[in-house]
Amino acid sequence: MSEELKSCIIIVVAIALGIFSFFGRLRVLTRKQKFVEKAKRSGNFTEAECVDVKRYSNFGTRDNEKASVRSDLLKVKYRYRVKGIDYYKKYSFQSPGKVSIDYPYSITMYYNPRRPKRVVSSLDVSQSDQMSMGCLTAIIVTILSILVLGYFWGI
């Protein structure tokens, strides 16, 4: 078998493995998503409400622009109750250049019944984390398969 044919086979197999791992990883949940699913099944979730909002504004200039740029940051404190005890969790919402920042007044918190301070909110769980892990896994699998197949075939 010629070297060029071996190289083509290695690249095709590596790309196929990368695509397969990407779509396989999309079906796998992240750690936070698994935690939320388990908490939903066992009923360990509660509503948290906003109790404090602090706004921080920053007027600065970028190096490449002459006009000043406004950057606003909201720090929102949420309170949730587990077995009659209040717990608090803070979240930051950033919005550069906007006049107002939208934030939810009420969110769902999923907690561990043994350690109620360990919570995952509906804000923490996103599909983008799962998508980035799928992309990263596909790239790593593709590169490793090229290296391994090239090594064993002597290319």
JSON list of N, CA and C in Angstrom, two decimals, residues 98-154:
[
{"chain": "A", "resi": 98, "resn": "LYS", "atom": "N", "xyz": [-24.82, 48.98, 27.46]},
{"chain": "A", "resi": 98, "resn": "LYS", "atom": "CA", "xyz": [-26.28, 49.06, 27.52]},
{"chain": "A", "resi": 98, "resn": "LYS", "atom": "C", "xyz": [-26.72, 49.96, 28.65]},
{"chain": "A", "resi": 99, "resn": "VAL", "atom": "N", "xyz": [-27.90, 50.50, 28.49]},
{"chain": "A", "resi": 99, "resn": "VAL", "atom": "CA", "xyz": [-28.45, 51.36, 29.54]},
{"chain": "A", "resi": 99, "resn": "VAL", "atom": "C", "xyz": [-28.97, 50.53, 30.70]},
{"chain": "A", "resi": 100, "resn": "SER", "atom": "N", "xyz": [-29.64, 49.43, 30.40]},
{"chain": "A", "resi": 100, "resn": "SER", "atom": "CA", "xyz": [-30.19, 48.58, 31.45]},
{"chain": "A", "resi": 100, "resn": "SER", "atom": "C", "xyz": [-29.72, 47.15, 31.27]},
{"chain": "A", "resi": 101, "resn": "ILE", "atom": "N", "xyz": [-29.66, 46.45, 32.38]},
{"chain": "A", "resi": 101, "resn": "ILE", "atom": "CA", "xyz": [-29.25, 45.05, 32.37]},
{"chain": "A", "resi": 101, "resn": "ILE", "atom": "C", "xyz": [-30.44, 44.22, 32.83]},
{"chain": "A", "resi": 102, "resn": "ASP", "atom": "N", "xyz": [-30.79, 43.25, 32.04]},
{"chain": "A", "resi": 102, "resn": "ASP", "atom": "CA", "xyz": [-31.89, 42.37, 32.42]},
{"chain": "A", "resi": 102, "resn": "ASP", "atom": "C", "xyz": [-31.36, 41.23, 33.28]},
{"chain": "A", "resi": 103, "resn": "TYR", "atom": "N", "xyz": [-32.06, 40.95, 34.35]},
{"chain": "A", "resi": 103, "resn": "TYR", "atom": "CA", "xyz": [-31.72, 39.83, 35.21]},
{"chain": "A", "resi": 103, "resn": "TYR", "atom": "C", "xyz": [-33.01, 39.23, 35.74]},
{"chain": "A", "resi": 104, "resn": "PRO", "atom": "N", "xyz": [-33.04, 37.94, 36.00]},
{"chain": "A", "resi": 104, "resn": "PRO", "atom": "CA", "xyz": [-34.27, 37.32, 36.50]},
{"chain": "A", "resi": 104, "resn": "PRO", "atom": "C", "xyz": [-34.50, 37.65, 37.97]},
{"chain": "A", "resi": 105, "resn": "TYR", "atom": "N", "xyz": [-35.73, 37.93, 38.33]},
{"chain": "A", "resi": 105, "resn": "TYR", "atom": "CA", "xyz": [-36.06, 38.19, 39.73]},
{"chain": "A", "resi": 105, "resn": "TYR", "atom": "C", "xyz": [-36.14, 36.89, 40.52]},
{"chain": "A", "resi": 106, "resn": "SER", "atom": "N", "xyz": [-36.56, 35.83, 39.86]},
{"chain": "A", "resi": 106, "resn": "SER", "atom": "CA", "xyz": [-36.71, 34.54, 40.51]},
{"chain": "A", "resi": 106, "resn": "SER", "atom": "C", "xyz": [-36.06, 33.47, 39.65]},
{"chain": "A", "resi": 107, "resn": "ILE", "atom": "N", "xyz": [-35.30, 32.57, 40.27]},
{"chain": "A", "resi": 107, "resn": "ILE", "atom": "CA", "xyz": [-34.66, 31.47, 39.55]},
{"chain": "A", "resi": 107, "resn": "ILE", "atom": "C", "xyz": [-34.86, 30.17, 40.32]},
{"chain": "A", "resi": 108, "resn": "THR", "atom": "N", "xyz": [-34.72, 29.06, 39.64]},
{"chain": "A", "resi": 108, "resn": "THR", "atom": "CA", "xyz": [-34.84, 27.75, 40.27]},
{"chain": "A", "resi": 108, "resn": "THR", "atom": "C", "xyz": [-33.46, 27.28, 40.71]},
{"chain": "A", "resi": 109, "resn": "MET", "atom": "N", "xyz": [-33.36, 26.87, 41.97]},
{"chain": "A", "resi": 109, "resn": "MET", "atom": "CA", "xyz": [-32.10, 26.36, 42.52]},
{"chain": "A", "resi": 109, "resn": "MET", "atom": "C", "xyz": [-32.25, 24.86, 42.79]},
{"chain": "A", "resi": 110, "resn": "TYR", "atom": "N", "xyz": [-31.29, 24.10, 42.32]},
{"chain": "A", "resi": 110, "resn": "TYR", "atom": "CA", "xyz": [-31.25, 22.66, 42.54]},
{"chain": "A", "resi": 110, "resn": "TYR", "atom": "C", "xyz": [-30.15, 22.39, 43.56]},
{"chain": "A", "resi": 111, "resn": "TYR", "atom": "N", "xyz": [-30.49, 21.73, 44.66]},
{"chain": "A", "resi": 111, "resn": "TYR", "atom": "CA", "xyz": [-29.54, 21.61, 45.76]},
{"chain": "A", "resi": 111, "resn": "TYR", "atom": "C", "xyz": [-29.29, 20.16, 46.14]},
{"chain": "A", "resi": 112, "resn": "ASN", "atom": "N", "xyz": [-28.19, 19.97, 46.86]},
{"chain": "A", "resi": 112, "resn": "ASN", "atom": "CA", "xyz": [-27.84, 18.68, 47.44]},
{"chain": "A", "resi": 112, "resn": "ASN", "atom": "C", "xyz": [-28.45, 18.65, 48.84]},
{"chain": "A", "resi": 113, "resn": "PRO", "atom": "N", "xyz": [-29.30, 17.67, 49.17]},
{"chain": "A", "resi": 113, "resn": "PRO", "atom": "CA", "xyz": [-29.95, 17.68, 50.48]},
{"chain": "A", "resi": 113, "resn": "PRO", "atom": "C", "xyz": [-28.97, 17.53, 51.65]},
{"chain": "A", "resi": 114, "resn": "ARG", "atom": "N", "xyz": [-27.84, 16.91, 51.42]},
{"chain": "A", "resi": 114, "resn": "ARG", "atom": "CA", "xyz": [-26.84, 16.78, 52.49]},
{"chain": "A", "resi": 114, "resn": "ARG", "atom": "C", "xyz": [-26.06, 18.06, 52.71]},
{"chain": "A", "resi": 115, "resn": "ARG", "atom": "N", "xyz": [-25.84, 18.80, 51.63]},
{"chain": "A", "resi": 115, "resn": "ARG", "atom": "CA", "xyz": [-25.10, 20.07, 51.68]},
{"chain": "A", "resi": 115, "resn": "ARG", "atom": "C", "xyz": [-25.89, 21.12, 50.90]},
{"chain": "A", "resi": 116, "resn": "PRO", "atom": "N", "xyz": [-26.86, 21.76, 51.52]},
{"chain": "A", "resi": 116, "resn": "PRO", "atom": "CA", "xyz": [-27.71, 22.71, 50.79]},
{"chain": "A", "resi": 116, "resn": "PRO", "atom": "C", "xyz": [-26.97, 23.92, 50.22]},
{"chain": "A", "resi": 117, "resn": "LYS", "atom": "N", "xyz": [-25.76, 24.19, 50.68]},
{"chain": "A", "resi": 117, "resn": "LYS", "atom": "CA", "xyz": [-25.00, 25.30, 50.10]},
{"chain": "A", "resi": 117, "resn": "LYS", "atom": "C", "xyz": [-24.51, 24.96, 48.70]},
{"chain": "A", "resi": 118, "resn": "ARG", "atom": "N", "xyz": [-24.44, 23.68, 48.40]},
{"chain": "A", "resi": 118, "resn": "ARG", "atom": "CA", "xyz": [-24.06, 23.25, 47.05]},
{"chain": "A", "resi": 118, "resn": "ARG", "atom": "C", "xyz": [-25.29, 23.30, 46.17]},
{"chain": "A", "resi": 119, "resn": "VAL", "atom": "N", "xyz": [-25.36, 24.33, 45.35]},
{"chain": "A", "resi": 119, "resn": "VAL", "atom": "CA", "xyz": [-26.51, 24.49, 44.48]},
{"chain": "A", "resi": 119, "resn": "VAL", "atom": "C", "xyz": [-26.07, 24.73, 43.04]},
{"chain": "A", "resi": 120, "resn": "VAL", "atom": "N", "xyz": [-26.95, 24.37, 42.16]},
{"chain": "A", "resi": 120, "resn": "VAL", "atom": "CA", "xyz": [-26.80, 24.70, 40.74]},
{"chain": "A", "resi": 120, "resn": "VAL", "atom": "C", "xyz": [-28.11, 25.36, 40.34]},
{"chain": "A", "resi": 121, "resn": "SER", "atom": "N", "xyz": [-28.01, 26.52, 39.75]},
{"chain": "A", "resi": 121, "resn": "SER", "atom": "CA", "xyz": [-29.23, 27.22, 39.37]},
{"chain": "A", "resi": 121, "resn": "SER", "atom": "C", "xyz": [-29.53, 26.99, 37.89]},
{"chain": "A", "resi": 122, "resn": "SER", "atom": "N", "xyz": [-30.69, 27.46, 37.51]},
{"chain": "A", "resi": 122, "resn": "SER", "atom": "CA", "xyz": [-31.06, 27.36, 36.09]},
{"chain": "A", "resi": 122, "resn": "SER", "atom": "C", "xyz": [-30.16, 28.26, 35.25]},
{"chain": "A", "resi": 123, "resn": "LEU", "atom": "N", "xyz": [-29.49, 29.24, 35.86]},
{"chain": "A", "resi": 123, "resn": "LEU", "atom": "CA", "xyz": [-28.55, 30.10, 35.13]},
{"chain": "A", "resi": 123, "resn": "LEU", "atom": "C", "xyz": [-27.23, 29.39, 34.84]},
{"chain": "A", "resi": 124, "resn": "ASP", "atom": "N", "xyz": [-26.86, 28.44, 35.72]},
{"chain": "A", "resi": 124, "resn": "ASP", "atom": "CA", "xyz": [-25.58, 27.74, 35.57]},
{"chain": "A", "resi": 124, "resn": "ASP", "atom": "C", "xyz": [-25.57, 26.70, 34.47]},
{"chain": "A", "resi": 125, "resn": "VAL", "atom": "N", "xyz": [-26.73, 26.12, 34.21]},
{"chain": "A", "resi": 125, "resn": "VAL", "atom": "CA", "xyz": [-26.81, 25.03, 33.25]},
{"chain": "A", "resi": 125, "resn": "VAL", "atom": "C", "xyz": [-27.07, 25.60, 31.87]},
{"chain": "A", "resi": 126, "resn": "SER", "atom": "N", "xyz": [-26.18, 25.33, 30.95]},
{"chain": "A", "resi": 126, "resn": "SER", "atom": "CA", "xyz": [-26.37, 25.86, 29.60]},
{"chain": "A", "resi": 126, "resn": "SER", "atom": "C", "xyz": [-25.95, 24.83, 28.57]},
{"chain": "A", "resi": 127, "resn": "GLN", "atom": "N", "xyz": [-26.47, 24.97, 27.39]},
{"chain": "A", "resi": 127, "resn": "GLN", "atom": "CA", "xyz": [-26.10, 24.09, 26.29]},
{"chain": "A", "resi": 127, "resn": "GLN", "atom": "C", "xyz": [-24.74, 24.47, 25.73]},
{"chain": "A", "resi": 128, "resn": "SER", "atom": "N", "xyz": [-24.28, 25.70, 25.96]},
{"chain": "A", "resi": 128, "resn": "SER", "atom": "CA", "xyz": [-22.99, 26.12, 25.40]},
{"chain": "A", "resi": 128, "resn": "SER", "atom": "C", "xyz": [-21.84, 25.36, 26.03]},
{"chain": "A", "resi": 129, "resn": "ASP", "atom": "N", "xyz": [-21.95, 25.03, 27.34]},
{"chain": "A", "resi": 129, "resn": "ASP", "atom": "CA", "xyz": [-20.91, 24.23, 27.98]},
{"chain": "A", "resi": 129, "resn": "ASP", "atom": "C", "xyz": [-20.83, 22.85, 27.33]},
{"chain": "A", "resi": 130, "resn": "GLN", "atom": "N", "xyz": [-21.97, 22.27, 27.08]},
{"chain": "A", "resi": 130, "resn": "GLN", "atom": "CA", "xyz": [-22.03, 20.96, 26.46]},
{"chain": "A", "resi": 130, "resn": "GLN", "atom": "C", "xyz": [-21.48, 21.02, 25.04]},
{"chain": "A", "resi": 131, "resn": "MET", "atom": "N", "xyz": [-21.79, 22.07, 24.31]},
{"chain": "A", "resi": 131, "resn": "MET", "atom": "CA", "xyz": [-21.31, 22.22, 22.94]},
{"chain": "A", "resi": 131, "resn": "MET", "atom": "C", "xyz": [-19.80, 22.41, 22.91]},
{"chain": "A", "resi": 132, "resn": "SER", "atom": "N", "xyz": [-19.26, 23.21, 23.82]},
{"chain": "A", "resi": 132, "resn": "SER", "atom": "CA", "xyz": [-17.81, 23.42, 23.82]},
{"chain": "A", "resi": 132, "resn": "SER", "atom": "C", "xyz": [-17.07, 22.15, 24.19]},
{"chain": "A", "resi": 133, "resn": "MET", "atom": "N", "xyz": [-17.63, 21.36, 25.12]},
{"chain": "A", "resi": 133, "resn": "MET", "atom": "CA", "xyz": [-17.00, 20.09, 25.45]},
{"chain": "A", "resi": 133, "resn": "MET", "atom": "C", "xyz": [-17.04, 19.14, 24.26]},
{"chain": "A", "resi": 134, "resn": "GLY", "atom": "N", "xyz": [-18.12, 19.17, 23.49]},
{"chain": "A", "resi": 134, "resn": "GLY", "atom": "CA", "xyz": [-18.21, 18.34, 22.30]},
{"chain": "A", "resi": 134, "resn": "GLY", "atom": "C", "xyz": [-17.18, 18.72, 21.27]},
{"chain": "A", "resi": 135, "resn": "CYS", "atom": "N", "xyz": [-16.97, 20.02, 21.06]},
{"chain": "A", "resi": 135, "resn": "CYS", "atom": "CA", "xyz": [-15.97, 20.50, 20.10]},
{"chain": "A", "resi": 135, "resn": "CYS", "atom": "C", "xyz": [-14.57, 20.13, 20.56]},
{"chain": "A", "resi": 136, "resn": "LEU", "atom": "N", "xyz": [-14.29, 20.35, 21.84]},
{"chain": "A", "resi": 136, "resn": "LEU", "atom": "CA", "xyz": [-12.96, 20.04, 22.37]},
{"chain": "A", "resi": 136, "resn": "LEU", "atom": "C", "xyz": [-12.67, 18.55, 22.28]},
{"chain": "A", "resi": 137, "resn": "THR", "atom": "N", "xyz": [-13.64, 17.73, 22.61]},
{"chain": "A", "resi": 137, "resn": "THR", "atom": "CA", "xyz": [-13.46, 16.28, 22.52]},
{"chain": "A", "resi": 137, "resn": "THR", "atom": "C", "xyz": [-13.22, 15.84, 21.08]},
{"chain": "A", "resi": 138, "resn": "ALA", "atom": "N", "xyz": [-13.96, 16.40, 20.14]},
{"chain": "A", "resi": 138, "resn": "ALA", "atom": "CA", "xyz": [-13.78, 16.04, 18.73]},
{"chain": "A", "resi": 138, "resn": "ALA", "atom": "C", "xyz": [-12.39, 16.42, 18.24]},
{"chain": "A", "resi": 139, "resn": "ILE", "atom": "N", "xyz": [-11.90, 17.58, 18.61]},
{"chain": "A", "resi": 139, "resn": "ILE", "atom": "CA", "xyz": [-10.55, 17.99, 18.18]},
{"chain": "A", "resi": 139, "resn": "ILE", "atom": "C", "xyz": [-9.49, 17.08, 18.76]},
{"chain": "A", "resi": 140, "resn": "ILE", "atom": "N", "xyz": [-9.60, 16.76, 20.03]},
{"chain": "A", "resi": 140, "resn": "ILE", "atom": "CA", "xyz": [-8.61, 15.89, 20.68]},
{"chain": "A", "resi": 140, "resn": "ILE", "atom": "C", "xyz": [-8.63, 14.50, 20.07]},
{"chain": "A", "resi": 141, "resn": "VAL", "atom": "N", "xyz": [-9.82, 13.94, 19.86]},
{"chain": "A", "resi": 141, "resn": "VAL", "atom": "CA", "xyz": [-9.92, 12.59, 19.28]},
{"chain": "A", "resi": 141, "resn": "VAL", "atom": "C", "xyz": [-9.35, 12.57, 17.86]},
{"chain": "A", "resi": 142, "resn": "THR", "atom": "N", "xyz": [-9.61, 13.61, 17.08]},
{"chain": "A", "resi": 142, "resn": "THR", "atom": "CA", "xyz": [-9.10, 13.67, 15.72]},
{"chain": "A", "resi": 142, "resn": "THR", "atom": "C", "xyz": [-7.57, 13.72, 15.71]},
{"chain": "A", "resi": 143, "resn": "ILE", "atom": "N", "xyz": [-6.99, 14.57, 16.52]},
{"chain": "A", "resi": 143, "resn": "ILE", "atom": "CA", "xyz": [-5.53, 14.68, 16.56]},
{"chain": "A", "resi": 143, "resn": "ILE", "atom": "C", "xyz": [-4.89, 13.40, 17.07]},
{"chain": "A", "resi": 144, "resn": "LEU", "atom": "N", "xyz": [-5.45, 12.83, 18.14]},
{"chain": "A", "resi": 144, "resn": "LEU", "atom": "CA", "xyz": [-4.90, 11.59, 18.67]},
{"chain": "A", "resi": 144, "resn": "LEU", "atom": "C", "xyz": [-5.01, 10.43, 17.69]},
{"chain": "A", "resi": 145, "resn": "SER", "atom": "N", "xyz": [-6.11, 10.35, 16.97]},
{"chain": "A", "resi": 145, "resn": "SER", "atom": "CA", "xyz": [-6.25, 9.25, 16.01]},
{"chain": "A", "resi": 145, "resn": "SER", "atom": "C", "xyz": [-5.27, 9.41, 14.85]},
{"chain": "A", "resi": 146, "resn": "ILE", "atom": "N", "xyz": [-5.00, 10.63, 14.42]},
{"chain": "A", "resi": 146, "resn": "ILE", "atom": "CA", "xyz": [-3.99, 10.83, 13.37]},
{"chain": "A", "resi": 146, "resn": "ILE", "atom": "C", "xyz": [-2.62, 10.40, 13.88]},
{"chain": "A", "resi": 147, "resn": "LEU", "atom": "N", "xyz": [-2.29, 10.79, 15.10]},
{"chain": "A", "resi": 147, "resn": "LEU", "atom": "CA", "xyz": [-0.98, 10.43, 15.65]},
{"chain": "A", "resi": 147, "resn": "LEU", "atom": "C", "xyz": [-0.84, 8.92, 15.87]},
{"chain": "A", "resi": 148, "resn": "VAL", "atom": "N", "xyz": [-1.86, 8.30, 16.43]},
{"chain": "A", "resi": 148, "resn": "VAL", "atom": "CA", "xyz": [-1.78, 6.86, 16.71]},
{"chain": "A", "resi": 148, "resn": "VAL", "atom": "C", "xyz": [-1.77, 6.04, 15.44]},
{"chain": "A", "resi": 149, "resn": "LEU", "atom": "N", "xyz": [-2.66, 6.33, 14.49]},
{"chain": "A", "resi": 149, "resn": "LEU", "atom": "CA", "xyz": [-2.69, 5.57, 13.25]},
{"chain": "A", "resi": 149, "resn": "LEU", "atom": "C", "xyz": [-1.41, 5.80, 12.44]},
{"chain": "A", "resi": 150, "resn": "GLY", "atom": "N", "xyz": [-0.90, 7.02, 12.45]},
{"chain": "A", "resi": 150, "resn": "GLY", "atom": "CA", "xyz": [0.35, 7.30, 11.75]},
{"chain": "A", "resi": 150, "resn": "GLY", "atom": "C", "xyz": [1.52, 6.57, 12.36]},
{"chain": "A", "resi": 151, "resn": "TYR", "atom": "N", "xyz": [1.52, 6.46, 13.68]},
{"chain": "A", "resi": 151, "resn": "TYR", "atom": "CA", "xyz": [2.61, 5.74, 14.36]},
{"chain": "A", "resi": 151, "resn": "TYR", "atom": "C", "xyz": [2.58, 4.25, 14.04]},
{"chain": "A", "resi": 152, "resn": "PHE", "atom": "N", "xyz": [1.38, 3.65, 14.11]},
{"chain": "A", "resi": 152, "resn": "PHE", "atom": "CA", "xyz": [1.29, 2.21, 13.89]},
{"chain": "A", "resi": 152, "resn": "PHE", "atom": "C", "xyz": [1.47, 1.83, 12.42]},
{"chain": "A", "resi": 153, "resn": "TRP", "atom": "N", "xyz": [1.15, 2.71, 11.50]},
{"chain": "A", "resi": 153, "resn": "TRP", "atom": "CA", "xyz": [1.35, 2.41, 10.10]},
{"chain": "A", "resi": 153, "resn": "TRP", "atom": "C", "xyz": [2.71, 2.87, 9.61]},
{"chain": "A", "resi": 154, "resn": "GLY", "atom": "N", "xyz": [3.46, 3.50, 10.48]},
{"chain": "A", "resi": 154, "resn": "GLY", "atom": "CA", "xyz": [4.83, 3.89, 10.13]},
{"chain": "A", "resi": 154, "resn": "GLY", "atom": "C", "xyz": [4.93, 5.06, 9.20]}
]
